[in-house]
Coordinates of C-alpha atoms in Angstrom, one line a residue:
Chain A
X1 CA -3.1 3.3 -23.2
X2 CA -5.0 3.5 -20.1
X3 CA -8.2 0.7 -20.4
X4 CA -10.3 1.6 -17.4
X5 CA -10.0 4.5 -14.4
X6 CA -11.5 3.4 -11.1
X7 CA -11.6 5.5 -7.7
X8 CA -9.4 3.9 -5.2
X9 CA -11.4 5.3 -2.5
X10 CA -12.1 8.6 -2.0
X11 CA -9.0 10.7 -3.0
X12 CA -7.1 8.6 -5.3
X13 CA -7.4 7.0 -9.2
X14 CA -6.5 3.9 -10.0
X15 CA -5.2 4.2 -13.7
X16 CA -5.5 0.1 -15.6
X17 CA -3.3 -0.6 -18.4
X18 CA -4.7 -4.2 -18.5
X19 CA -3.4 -7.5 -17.0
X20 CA -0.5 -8.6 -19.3
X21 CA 3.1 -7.8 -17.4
X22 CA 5.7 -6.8 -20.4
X23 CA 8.3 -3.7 -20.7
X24 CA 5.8 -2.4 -23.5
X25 CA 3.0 -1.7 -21.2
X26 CA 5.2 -1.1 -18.5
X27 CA 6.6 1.9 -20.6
X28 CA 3.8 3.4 -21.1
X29 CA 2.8 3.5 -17.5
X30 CA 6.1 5.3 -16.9
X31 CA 5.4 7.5 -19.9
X32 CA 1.7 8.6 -17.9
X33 CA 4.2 8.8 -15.0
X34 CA 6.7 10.9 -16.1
X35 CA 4.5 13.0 -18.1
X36 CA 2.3 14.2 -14.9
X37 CA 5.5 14.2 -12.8
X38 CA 6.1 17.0 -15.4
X39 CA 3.6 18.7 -15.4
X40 CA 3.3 19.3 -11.6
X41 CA -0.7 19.4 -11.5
X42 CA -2.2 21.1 -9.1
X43 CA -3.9 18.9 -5.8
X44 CA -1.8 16.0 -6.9
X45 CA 0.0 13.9 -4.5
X46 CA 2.0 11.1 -5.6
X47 CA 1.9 9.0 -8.3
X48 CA 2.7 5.1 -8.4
X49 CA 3.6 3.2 -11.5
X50 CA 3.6 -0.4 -11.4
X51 CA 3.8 -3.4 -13.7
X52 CA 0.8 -2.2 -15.2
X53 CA -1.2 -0.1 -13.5
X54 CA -0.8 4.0 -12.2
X55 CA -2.5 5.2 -8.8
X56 CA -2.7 8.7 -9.1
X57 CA -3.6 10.2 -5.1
X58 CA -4.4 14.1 -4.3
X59 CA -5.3 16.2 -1.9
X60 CA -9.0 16.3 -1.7
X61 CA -9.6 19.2 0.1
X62 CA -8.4 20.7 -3.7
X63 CA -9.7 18.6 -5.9
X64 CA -11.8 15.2 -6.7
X65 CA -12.3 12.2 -8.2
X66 CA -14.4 13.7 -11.1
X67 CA -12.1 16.7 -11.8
X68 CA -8.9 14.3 -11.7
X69 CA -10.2 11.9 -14.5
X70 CA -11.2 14.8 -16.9
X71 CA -7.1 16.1 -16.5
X72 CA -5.6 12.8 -17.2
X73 CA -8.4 11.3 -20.2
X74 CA -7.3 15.0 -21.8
X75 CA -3.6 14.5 -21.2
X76 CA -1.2 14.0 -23.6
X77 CA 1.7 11.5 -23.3
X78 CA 5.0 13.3 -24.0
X79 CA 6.5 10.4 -26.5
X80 CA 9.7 12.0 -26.1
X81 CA 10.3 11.4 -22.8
X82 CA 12.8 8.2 -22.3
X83 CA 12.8 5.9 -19.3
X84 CA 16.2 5.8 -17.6
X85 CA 18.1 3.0 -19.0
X86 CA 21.7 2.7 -17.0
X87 CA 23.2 -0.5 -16.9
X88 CA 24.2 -1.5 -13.3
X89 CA 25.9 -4.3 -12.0
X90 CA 24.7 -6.0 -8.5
X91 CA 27.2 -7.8 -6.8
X92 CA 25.7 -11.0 -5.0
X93 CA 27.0 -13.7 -2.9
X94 CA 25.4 -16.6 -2.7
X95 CA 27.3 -18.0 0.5
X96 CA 25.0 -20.4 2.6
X97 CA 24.2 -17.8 5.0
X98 CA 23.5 -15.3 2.4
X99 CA 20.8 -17.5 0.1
X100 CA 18.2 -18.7 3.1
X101 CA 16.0 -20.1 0.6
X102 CA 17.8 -22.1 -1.6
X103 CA 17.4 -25.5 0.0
X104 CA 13.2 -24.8 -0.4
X105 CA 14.1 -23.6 -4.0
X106 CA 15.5 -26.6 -5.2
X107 CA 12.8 -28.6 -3.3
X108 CA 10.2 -26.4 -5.3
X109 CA 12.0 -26.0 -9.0
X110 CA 13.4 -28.9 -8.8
X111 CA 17.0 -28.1 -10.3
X112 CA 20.2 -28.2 -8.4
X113 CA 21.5 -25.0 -6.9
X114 CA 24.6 -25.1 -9.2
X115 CA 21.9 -24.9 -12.1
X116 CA 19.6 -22.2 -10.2
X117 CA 22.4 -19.9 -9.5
X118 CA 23.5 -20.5 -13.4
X119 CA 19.9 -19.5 -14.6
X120 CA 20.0 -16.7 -12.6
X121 CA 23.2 -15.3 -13.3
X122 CA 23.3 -15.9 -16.7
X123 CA 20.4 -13.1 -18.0
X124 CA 20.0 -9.0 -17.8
X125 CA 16.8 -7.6 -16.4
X126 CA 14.8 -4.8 -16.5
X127 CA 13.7 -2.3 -14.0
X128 CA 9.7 -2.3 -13.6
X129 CA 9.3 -0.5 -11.1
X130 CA 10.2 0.7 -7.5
X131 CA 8.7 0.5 -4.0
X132 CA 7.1 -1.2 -1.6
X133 CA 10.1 -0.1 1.3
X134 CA 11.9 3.1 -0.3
X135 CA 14.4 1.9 -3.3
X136 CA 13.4 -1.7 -3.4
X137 CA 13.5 -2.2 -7.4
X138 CA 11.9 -5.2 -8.9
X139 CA 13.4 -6.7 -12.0
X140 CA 12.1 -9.4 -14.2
X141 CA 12.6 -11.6 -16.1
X142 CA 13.7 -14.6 -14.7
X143 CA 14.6 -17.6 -16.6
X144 CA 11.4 -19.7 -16.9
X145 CA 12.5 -22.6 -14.6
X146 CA 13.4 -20.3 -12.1
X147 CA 9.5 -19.2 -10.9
X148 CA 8.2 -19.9 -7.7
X149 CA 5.7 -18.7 -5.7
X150 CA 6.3 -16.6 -2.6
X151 CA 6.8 -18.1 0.9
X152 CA 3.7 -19.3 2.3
X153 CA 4.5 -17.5 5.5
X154 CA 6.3 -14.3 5.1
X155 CA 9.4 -13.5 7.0
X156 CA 9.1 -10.9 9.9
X157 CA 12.5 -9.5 8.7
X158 CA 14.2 -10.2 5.4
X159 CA 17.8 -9.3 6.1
X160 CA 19.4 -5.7 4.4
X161 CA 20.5 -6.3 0.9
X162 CA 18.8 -9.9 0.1
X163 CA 18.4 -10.7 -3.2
X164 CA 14.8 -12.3 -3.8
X165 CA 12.8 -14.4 -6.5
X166 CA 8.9 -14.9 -6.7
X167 CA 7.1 -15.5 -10.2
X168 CA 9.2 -13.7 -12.8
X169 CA 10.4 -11.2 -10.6
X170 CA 13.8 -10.6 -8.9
X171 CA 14.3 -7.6 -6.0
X172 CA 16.8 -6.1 -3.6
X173 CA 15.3 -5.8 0.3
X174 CA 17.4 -2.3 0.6
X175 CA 16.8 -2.7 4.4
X176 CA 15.7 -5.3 7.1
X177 CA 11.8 -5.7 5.9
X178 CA 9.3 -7.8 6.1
X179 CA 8.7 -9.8 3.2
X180 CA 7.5 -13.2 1.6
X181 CA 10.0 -13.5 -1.5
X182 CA 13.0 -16.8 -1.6
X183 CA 15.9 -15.2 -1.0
X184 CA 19.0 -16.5 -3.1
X185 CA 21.2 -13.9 -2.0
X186 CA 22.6 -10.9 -0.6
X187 CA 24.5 -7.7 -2.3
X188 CA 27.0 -5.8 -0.3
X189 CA 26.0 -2.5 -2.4
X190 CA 24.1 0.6 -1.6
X191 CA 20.9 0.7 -3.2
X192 CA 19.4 3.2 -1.5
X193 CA 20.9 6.6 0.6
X194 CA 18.7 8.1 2.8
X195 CA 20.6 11.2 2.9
X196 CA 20.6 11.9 -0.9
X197 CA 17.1 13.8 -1.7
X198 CA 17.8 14.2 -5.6
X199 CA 18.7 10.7 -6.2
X200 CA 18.0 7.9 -2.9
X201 CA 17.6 5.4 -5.9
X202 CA 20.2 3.5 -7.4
X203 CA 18.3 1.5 -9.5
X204 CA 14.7 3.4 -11.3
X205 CA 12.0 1.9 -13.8
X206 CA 13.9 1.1 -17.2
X207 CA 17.4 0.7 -15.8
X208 CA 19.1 -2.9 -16.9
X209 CA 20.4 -4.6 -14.0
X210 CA 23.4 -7.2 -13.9
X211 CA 24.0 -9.3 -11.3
X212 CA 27.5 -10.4 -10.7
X213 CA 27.7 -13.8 -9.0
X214 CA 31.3 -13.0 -6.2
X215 CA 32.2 -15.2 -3.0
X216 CA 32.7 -14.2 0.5
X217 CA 35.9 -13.0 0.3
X218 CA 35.0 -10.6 -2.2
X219 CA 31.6 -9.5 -0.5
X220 CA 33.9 -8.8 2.4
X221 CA 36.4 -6.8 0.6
X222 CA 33.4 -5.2 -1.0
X223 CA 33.6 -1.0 -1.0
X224 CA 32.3 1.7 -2.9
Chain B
X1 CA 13.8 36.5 21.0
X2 CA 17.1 35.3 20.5
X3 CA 18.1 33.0 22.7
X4 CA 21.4 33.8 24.7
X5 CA 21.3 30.1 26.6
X6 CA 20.8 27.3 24.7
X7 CA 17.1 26.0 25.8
X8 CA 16.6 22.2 25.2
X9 CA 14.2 19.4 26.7
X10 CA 16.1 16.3 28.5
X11 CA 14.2 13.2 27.7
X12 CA 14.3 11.2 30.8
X13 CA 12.0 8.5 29.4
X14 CA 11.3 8.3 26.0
X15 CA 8.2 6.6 25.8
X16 CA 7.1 3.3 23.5
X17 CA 7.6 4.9 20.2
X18 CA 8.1 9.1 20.4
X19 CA 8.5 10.2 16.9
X20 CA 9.2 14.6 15.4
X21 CA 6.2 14.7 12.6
X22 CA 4.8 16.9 10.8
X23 CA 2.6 16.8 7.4
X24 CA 4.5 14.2 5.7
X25 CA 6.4 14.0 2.7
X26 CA 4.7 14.0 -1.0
X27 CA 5.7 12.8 -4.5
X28 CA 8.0 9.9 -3.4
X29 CA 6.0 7.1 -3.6
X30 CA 7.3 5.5 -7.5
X31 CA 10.7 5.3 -5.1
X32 CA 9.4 3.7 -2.4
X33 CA 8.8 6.5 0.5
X34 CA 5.2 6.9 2.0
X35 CA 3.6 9.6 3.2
X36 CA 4.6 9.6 6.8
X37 CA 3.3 12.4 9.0
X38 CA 1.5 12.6 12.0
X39 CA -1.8 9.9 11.8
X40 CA -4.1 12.0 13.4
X41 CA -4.2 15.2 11.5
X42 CA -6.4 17.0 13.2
X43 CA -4.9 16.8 16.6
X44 CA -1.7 17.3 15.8
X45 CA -2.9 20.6 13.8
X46 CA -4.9 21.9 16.8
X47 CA -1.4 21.0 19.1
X48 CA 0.2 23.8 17.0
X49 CA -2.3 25.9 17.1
X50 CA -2.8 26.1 21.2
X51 CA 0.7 27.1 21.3
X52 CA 1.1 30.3 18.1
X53 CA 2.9 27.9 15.9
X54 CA 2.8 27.6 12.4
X55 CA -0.1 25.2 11.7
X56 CA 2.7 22.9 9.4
X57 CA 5.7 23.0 12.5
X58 CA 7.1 19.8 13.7
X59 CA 5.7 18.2 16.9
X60 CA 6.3 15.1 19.0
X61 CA 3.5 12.3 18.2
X62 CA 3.6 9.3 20.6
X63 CA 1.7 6.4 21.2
X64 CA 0.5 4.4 24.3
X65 CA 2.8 5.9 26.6
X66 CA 4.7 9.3 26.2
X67 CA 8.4 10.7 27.5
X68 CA 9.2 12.7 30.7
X69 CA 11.1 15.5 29.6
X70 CA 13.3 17.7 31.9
X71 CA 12.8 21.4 29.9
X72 CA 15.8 23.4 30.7
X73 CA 15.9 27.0 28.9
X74 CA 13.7 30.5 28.8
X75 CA 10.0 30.6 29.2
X76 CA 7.8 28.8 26.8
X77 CA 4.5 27.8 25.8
X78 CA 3.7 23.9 25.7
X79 CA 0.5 21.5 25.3
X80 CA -0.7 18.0 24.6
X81 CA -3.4 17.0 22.4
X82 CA -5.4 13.6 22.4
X83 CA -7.1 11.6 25.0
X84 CA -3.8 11.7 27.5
X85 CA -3.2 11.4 31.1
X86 CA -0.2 13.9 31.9
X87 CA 1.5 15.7 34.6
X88 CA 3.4 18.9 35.3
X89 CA 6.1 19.7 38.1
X90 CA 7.1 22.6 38.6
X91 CA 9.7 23.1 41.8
X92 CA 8.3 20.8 44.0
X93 CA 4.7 21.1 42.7
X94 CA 3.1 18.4 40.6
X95 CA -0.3 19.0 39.1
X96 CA -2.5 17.0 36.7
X97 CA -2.5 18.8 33.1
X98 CA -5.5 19.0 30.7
X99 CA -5.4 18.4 27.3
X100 CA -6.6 21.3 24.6
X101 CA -4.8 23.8 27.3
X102 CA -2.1 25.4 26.7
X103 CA 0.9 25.8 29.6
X104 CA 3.9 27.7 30.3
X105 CA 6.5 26.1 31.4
X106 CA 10.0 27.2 32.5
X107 CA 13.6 25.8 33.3
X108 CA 13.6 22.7 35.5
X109 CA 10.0 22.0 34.7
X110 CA 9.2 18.0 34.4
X111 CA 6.7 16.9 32.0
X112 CA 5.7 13.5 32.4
X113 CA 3.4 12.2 29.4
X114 CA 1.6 8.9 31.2
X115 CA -0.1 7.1 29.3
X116 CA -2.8 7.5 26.1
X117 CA -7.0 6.8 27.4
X118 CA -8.8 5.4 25.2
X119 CA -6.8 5.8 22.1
X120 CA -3.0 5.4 20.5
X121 CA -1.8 8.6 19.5
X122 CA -1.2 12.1 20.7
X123 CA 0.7 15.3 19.9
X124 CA 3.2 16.9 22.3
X125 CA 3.9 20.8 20.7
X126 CA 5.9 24.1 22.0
X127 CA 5.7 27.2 21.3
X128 CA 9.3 27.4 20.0
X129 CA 10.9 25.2 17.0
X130 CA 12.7 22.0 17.1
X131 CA 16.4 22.3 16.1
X132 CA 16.2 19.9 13.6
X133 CA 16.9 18.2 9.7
X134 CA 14.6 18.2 7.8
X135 CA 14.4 15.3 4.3
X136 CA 12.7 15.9 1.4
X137 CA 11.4 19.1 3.1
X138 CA 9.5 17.2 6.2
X139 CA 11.0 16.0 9.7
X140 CA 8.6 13.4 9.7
X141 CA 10.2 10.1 11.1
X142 CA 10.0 6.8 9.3
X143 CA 12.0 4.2 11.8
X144 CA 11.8 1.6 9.5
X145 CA 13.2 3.1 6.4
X146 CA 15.7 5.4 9.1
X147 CA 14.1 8.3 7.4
X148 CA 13.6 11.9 8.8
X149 CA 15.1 13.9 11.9
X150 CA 16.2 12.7 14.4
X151 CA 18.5 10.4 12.0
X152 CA 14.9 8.7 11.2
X153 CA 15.4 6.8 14.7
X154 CA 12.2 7.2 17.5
X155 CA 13.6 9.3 20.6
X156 CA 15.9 7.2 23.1
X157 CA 16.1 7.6 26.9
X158 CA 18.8 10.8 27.7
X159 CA 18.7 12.4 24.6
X160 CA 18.6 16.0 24.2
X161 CA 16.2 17.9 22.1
X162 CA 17.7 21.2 21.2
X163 CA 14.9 24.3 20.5
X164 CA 16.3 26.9 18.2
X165 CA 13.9 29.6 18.6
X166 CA 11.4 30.1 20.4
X167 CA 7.9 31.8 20.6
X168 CA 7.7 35.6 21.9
X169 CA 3.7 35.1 22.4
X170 CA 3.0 32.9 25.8
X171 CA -0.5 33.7 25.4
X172 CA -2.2 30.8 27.1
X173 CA -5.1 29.2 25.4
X174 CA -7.6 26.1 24.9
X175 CA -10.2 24.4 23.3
X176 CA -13.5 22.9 24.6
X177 CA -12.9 19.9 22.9
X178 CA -13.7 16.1 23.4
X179 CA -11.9 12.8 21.2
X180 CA -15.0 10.9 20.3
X181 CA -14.2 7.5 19.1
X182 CA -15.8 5.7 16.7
X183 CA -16.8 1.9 15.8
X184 CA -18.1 1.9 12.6
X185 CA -15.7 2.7 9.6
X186 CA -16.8 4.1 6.5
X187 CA -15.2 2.6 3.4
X188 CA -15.9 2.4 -0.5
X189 CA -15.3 -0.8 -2.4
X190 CA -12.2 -1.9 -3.0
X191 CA -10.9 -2.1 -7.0
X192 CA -10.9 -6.1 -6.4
X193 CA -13.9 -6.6 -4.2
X194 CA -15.2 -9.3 -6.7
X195 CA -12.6 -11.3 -5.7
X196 CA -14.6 -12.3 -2.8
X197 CA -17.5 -14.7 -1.9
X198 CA -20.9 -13.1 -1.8
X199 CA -20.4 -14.7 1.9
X200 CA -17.2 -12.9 2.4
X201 CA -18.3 -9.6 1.2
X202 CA -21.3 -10.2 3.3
X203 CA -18.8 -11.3 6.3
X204 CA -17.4 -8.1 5.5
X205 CA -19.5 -5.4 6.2
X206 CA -21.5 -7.5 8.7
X207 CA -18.9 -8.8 11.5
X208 CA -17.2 -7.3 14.0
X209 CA -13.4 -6.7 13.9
X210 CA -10.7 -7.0 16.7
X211 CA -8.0 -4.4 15.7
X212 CA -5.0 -6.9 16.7
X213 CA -1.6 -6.1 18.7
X214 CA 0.3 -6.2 15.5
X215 CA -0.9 -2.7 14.5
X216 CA 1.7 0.1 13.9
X217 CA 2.3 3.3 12.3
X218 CA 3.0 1.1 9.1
X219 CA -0.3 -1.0 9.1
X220 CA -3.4 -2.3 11.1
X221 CA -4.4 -6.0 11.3
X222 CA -7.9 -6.8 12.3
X223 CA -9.1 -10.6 13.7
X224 CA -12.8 -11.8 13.2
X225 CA -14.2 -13.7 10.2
X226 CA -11.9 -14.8 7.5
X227 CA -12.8 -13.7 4.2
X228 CA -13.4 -15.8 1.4
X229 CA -11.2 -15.1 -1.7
X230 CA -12.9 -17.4 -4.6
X231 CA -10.6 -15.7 -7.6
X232 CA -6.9 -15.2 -6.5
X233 CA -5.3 -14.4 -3.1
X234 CA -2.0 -12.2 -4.7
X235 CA -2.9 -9.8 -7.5
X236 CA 0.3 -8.0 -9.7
X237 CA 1.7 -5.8 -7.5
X238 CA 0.5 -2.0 -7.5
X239 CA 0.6 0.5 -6.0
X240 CA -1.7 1.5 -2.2
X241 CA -2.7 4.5 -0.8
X242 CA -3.9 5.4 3.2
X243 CA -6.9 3.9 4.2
X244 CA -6.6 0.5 1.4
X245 CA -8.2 -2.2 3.0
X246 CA -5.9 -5.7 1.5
X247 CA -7.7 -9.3 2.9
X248 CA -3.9 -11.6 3.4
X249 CA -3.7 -14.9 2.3
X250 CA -4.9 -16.2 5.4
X251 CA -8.1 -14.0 5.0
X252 CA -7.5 -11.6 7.5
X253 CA -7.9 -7.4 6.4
X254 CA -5.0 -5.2 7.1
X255 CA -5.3 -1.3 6.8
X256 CA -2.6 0.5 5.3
X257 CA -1.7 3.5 7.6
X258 CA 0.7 6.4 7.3
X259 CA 4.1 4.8 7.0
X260 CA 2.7 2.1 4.3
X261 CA 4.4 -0.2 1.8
X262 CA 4.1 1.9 -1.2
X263 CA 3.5 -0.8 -3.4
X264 CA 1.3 -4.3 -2.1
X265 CA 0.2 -7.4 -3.4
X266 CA -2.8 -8.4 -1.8
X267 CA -6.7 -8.1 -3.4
X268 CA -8.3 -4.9 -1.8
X269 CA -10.9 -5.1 -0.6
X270 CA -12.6 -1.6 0.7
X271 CA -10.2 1.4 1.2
X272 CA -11.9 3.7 4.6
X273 CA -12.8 7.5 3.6
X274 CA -10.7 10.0 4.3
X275 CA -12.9 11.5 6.5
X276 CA -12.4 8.7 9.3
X277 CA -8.9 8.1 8.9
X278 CA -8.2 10.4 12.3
X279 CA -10.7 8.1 14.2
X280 CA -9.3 4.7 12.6
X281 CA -5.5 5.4 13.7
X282 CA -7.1 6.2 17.4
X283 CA -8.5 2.6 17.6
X284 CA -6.2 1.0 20.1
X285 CA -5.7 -3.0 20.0
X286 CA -8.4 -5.2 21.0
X287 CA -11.3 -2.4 19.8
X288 CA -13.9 -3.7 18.3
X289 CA -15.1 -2.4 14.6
X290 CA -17.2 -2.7 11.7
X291 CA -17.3 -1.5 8.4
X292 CA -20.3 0.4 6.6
X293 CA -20.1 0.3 3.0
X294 CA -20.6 4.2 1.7
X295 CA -20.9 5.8 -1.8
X296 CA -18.2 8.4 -3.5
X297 CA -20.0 11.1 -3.2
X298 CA -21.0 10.6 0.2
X299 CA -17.7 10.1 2.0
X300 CA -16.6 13.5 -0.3
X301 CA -19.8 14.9 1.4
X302 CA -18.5 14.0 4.7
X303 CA -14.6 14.8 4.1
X304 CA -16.1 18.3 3.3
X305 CA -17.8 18.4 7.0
X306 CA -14.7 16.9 8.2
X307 CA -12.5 19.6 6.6
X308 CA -15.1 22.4 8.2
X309 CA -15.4 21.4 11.5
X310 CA -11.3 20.8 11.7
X311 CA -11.0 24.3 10.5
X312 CA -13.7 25.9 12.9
X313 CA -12.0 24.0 16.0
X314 CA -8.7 25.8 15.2
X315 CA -10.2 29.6 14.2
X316 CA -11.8 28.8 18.0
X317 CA -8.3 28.8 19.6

């Protein structure tokens, strides 16, 4: 349930679920989501779920901070309503010039990259949330040994399709971005179409997400 | 009128970045697309207006220096908005245009957008409507995520920019109206402003800001005093709106501005009212700001003067 509702400035609401990260919190902040999504209320926006927290921003020339919070304390959560929960495979290659980071990785985990890529390979993870550059998905979570912290000087562009770690969180740079996370990787799949308006997103909040370890030859060959 | 040529602008120059906007998209931040849009709304609002648009029609925002277009086609009704220096040839006549006026302008007429004054961004309209695509109902460009007309790419030299229909009212018209800058920026407090040093906040809302050269449509980065962060310099990330003030690792602020990350992992700090957003974006590297701290209710006090006088500029066209 939502703990605490702050203004984050003047024409949004910053909805706090609390501090913990874990699907169960993180599905009830897509519940909120997809309930309000729903329910199309008037003056509203956008809405942004995260880990574990929901901005909520509208149009203040029809509405305001005070009127906002008396809709969503009043609201009630549709339990009904599921999270998306497709299984998708990620293909990755790890080839040299794919996982820029791995040298620093080891450095930083200290484990081999044979062991790293094992780790990483070896689990499912869930879909928290998207954003940050349109589609980008970030999964968690990784195998305990495999958290680091973010670069300490973020790259000016982060190549289409990298595949990055920080913490317990994995994502997919679904084009050239800035960005601070180690990349290990890079996926020759689509993860988000800028043409499609019903569904840009491959991957959304819930989904469980497979990444299949292939070589060079095979990211080559690669077509959907 | 329906056109029996075709009528379409050549752009000889394109200018640094010359994007189609419009109001921006909504509802698409949880996947990852922001607002977009043109940053100063009011200009771009009043651009369509001086020429018998639709107040919501695409225009051409650019920033620092503008394109030369070739217009080629019937009769129609253009203007600029801003703080711009400009020029219009017609035959073999060349004469310096004003901003807030309206001209007609007909085929084998050069418009040559020179450069911005003191400020980033202005609004290029016609009294006619863009032939163009537009995603998740806006034509609003977003060249980083290749979003929006124009196959979400800024205009190139020797493009063509087709016009599907155009306006049957060339009424000419203006406004007496003046781009006031400004160099204090109101914010509220930030949802992690205790993340700071009592000196840091003081640093805050006490020193002066350079607004840096790495300052886009995306963000603004500011120079001055680094700000102390005694608690944690990344925070889980969440989700950002316009205006979010986030203090980097390195204890710099950066603005989030219309083509934001939708999603960020830096403390916030402040977030700047809605009511000076249009000023903010006009703040062209190497200005000098400070921040004022403000109360809720006040900066919805002033959005509410902000929203009036906007509306009583355009009923004066």
């Amino acid at each position: 349930m939502i703990k605490n509702i702050l203004n984050l400035g003047d024409a949004a609401l910053y909805c706090d679920f609390g501090d913990d990260v874990n699907k169960e919190i993180n599905s009830t902040v897509i519940k909120y989501f997809q309930t309000l999504k729903n329910e199309k209320i008037e003056g509203i926006n956008n809405l942004t779920p995260s880990y574990n927290k929901l901005i909520i921003s509208f149009d203040l020339k029809k509405t305001n901070f005070k009127k906002m919070c008396k809709i969503i304390e009043n609201i009630s959560i549709n339990e009904k309503d599921s999270l998306s929960s497709n299984r998708i495979e990620i293909p990755v290659c790890c080839e040299e010039n794919f996982s820029l980071d791995i040298s620093r990785l080891e450095k930083k985990l200290k484990l081999g990259r044979d062991k790293i890529f094992d780790n990483f390979f070896s689990k499912e993870y869930f879909c928290y949330m998207t954003g940050f550059i349109a589609g980008m998905p970030f999964v968690g979570d990784l195998h305990n040994n495999l958290r680091a912290e973010r670069l300490e000087t973020p790259r000016v562009k982060v190549p289409k399709g990298s595949i990055g770690i920080t913490e317990q969180f994995a994502n997919v740079y679904t084009f050239e971005s800035p960005g601070g996370w180690n990349i290990i990787g890079n996926t020759p799949k689509k993860i988000f179409n800028n043409k499609k308006e019903l569904q840009p997103n491959l991957i959304n909040p819930g989904d469980i997400i497979i990444f299949k370890n292939i070589d060079l030859k095979e990211y080559n060959d690669y077509s959907e | 009128m329906t056109i029996q040529n075709e009528n379409f602008f050549k752009i000889i120059r394109a200018g640094i970045n010359t994007t189609f906007q419009d109001l921006g998209r909504k509802n698409l931040y949880h996947i990852g697309i922001p607002f977009s849009g043109a940053m100063d709304n009011r200009n771009y609002l009043i651009s369509n207006k001086l020429v018998n648009n639709n107040l919501d029609s695409p225009v051409l925002e650019f920033a620092y220096q503008g394109p030369l277009l070739k217009y080629y086609g019937d009769k129609i009704v253009i203007s600029i908005t801003g703080d711009v220096n400009f020029e219009i040839k017609k035959s073999s006549k060349t004469f310096i245009g004003n901003c807030y006026e309206s001209y007609i302008i007909e085929d084998q007429d050069e418009i040559n957008i020179l450069s911005t004054k003191k400020s980033v961004y202005g609004y290029f309209s016609v009294g006619a409507q863009f032939d163009l695509e537009f995603y998740w109902g806006s034509c609003s460009t977003n060249t980083k995520a290749k979003i929006g007309s124009n196959d979400g790419n800024k205009l190139i030299d020797g493009q063509k920019i087709k016009l599907k229909k155009t306006n049957d009212d060339l009424t000419k018209k203006n406004l007496d109206y003046i781009n006031s800058s400004i160099e204090k920026i109101r914010v509220l407090k930030g949802t992690n402003y205790d993340y700071f040093s009592e000196k840091g906040k003081k640093s805050f809302f006490e020193k002066e800001f350079l607004v840096s050269k790495l300052t886009d449509r995306m963000g603004m980065r500011l120079e001055g005093a680094t700000i102390e962060n005694i608690f944690d310099t990344n925070i889980k990330s969440e989700g950002l709106v316009k205006g979010v003030i986030q203090i980097t690792s390195d204890g710099n602020p950066i603005i989030m501005l219309s083509d934001h990350g939708t999603i960020g992992g830096y403390p916030k700090i402040g977030v700047v009212i809605s009511a000076d957003y249009d000023k903010l974006v006009q703040l062209f590297p190497g200005s000098k700001i400070k921040f004022q701290e403000i109360e809720l209710s006040d900066a919805e006090t002033l959005f509410k003067m902000y929203e009036m006088e906007t509306q009583k500029l355009i009923s004066q066209i």
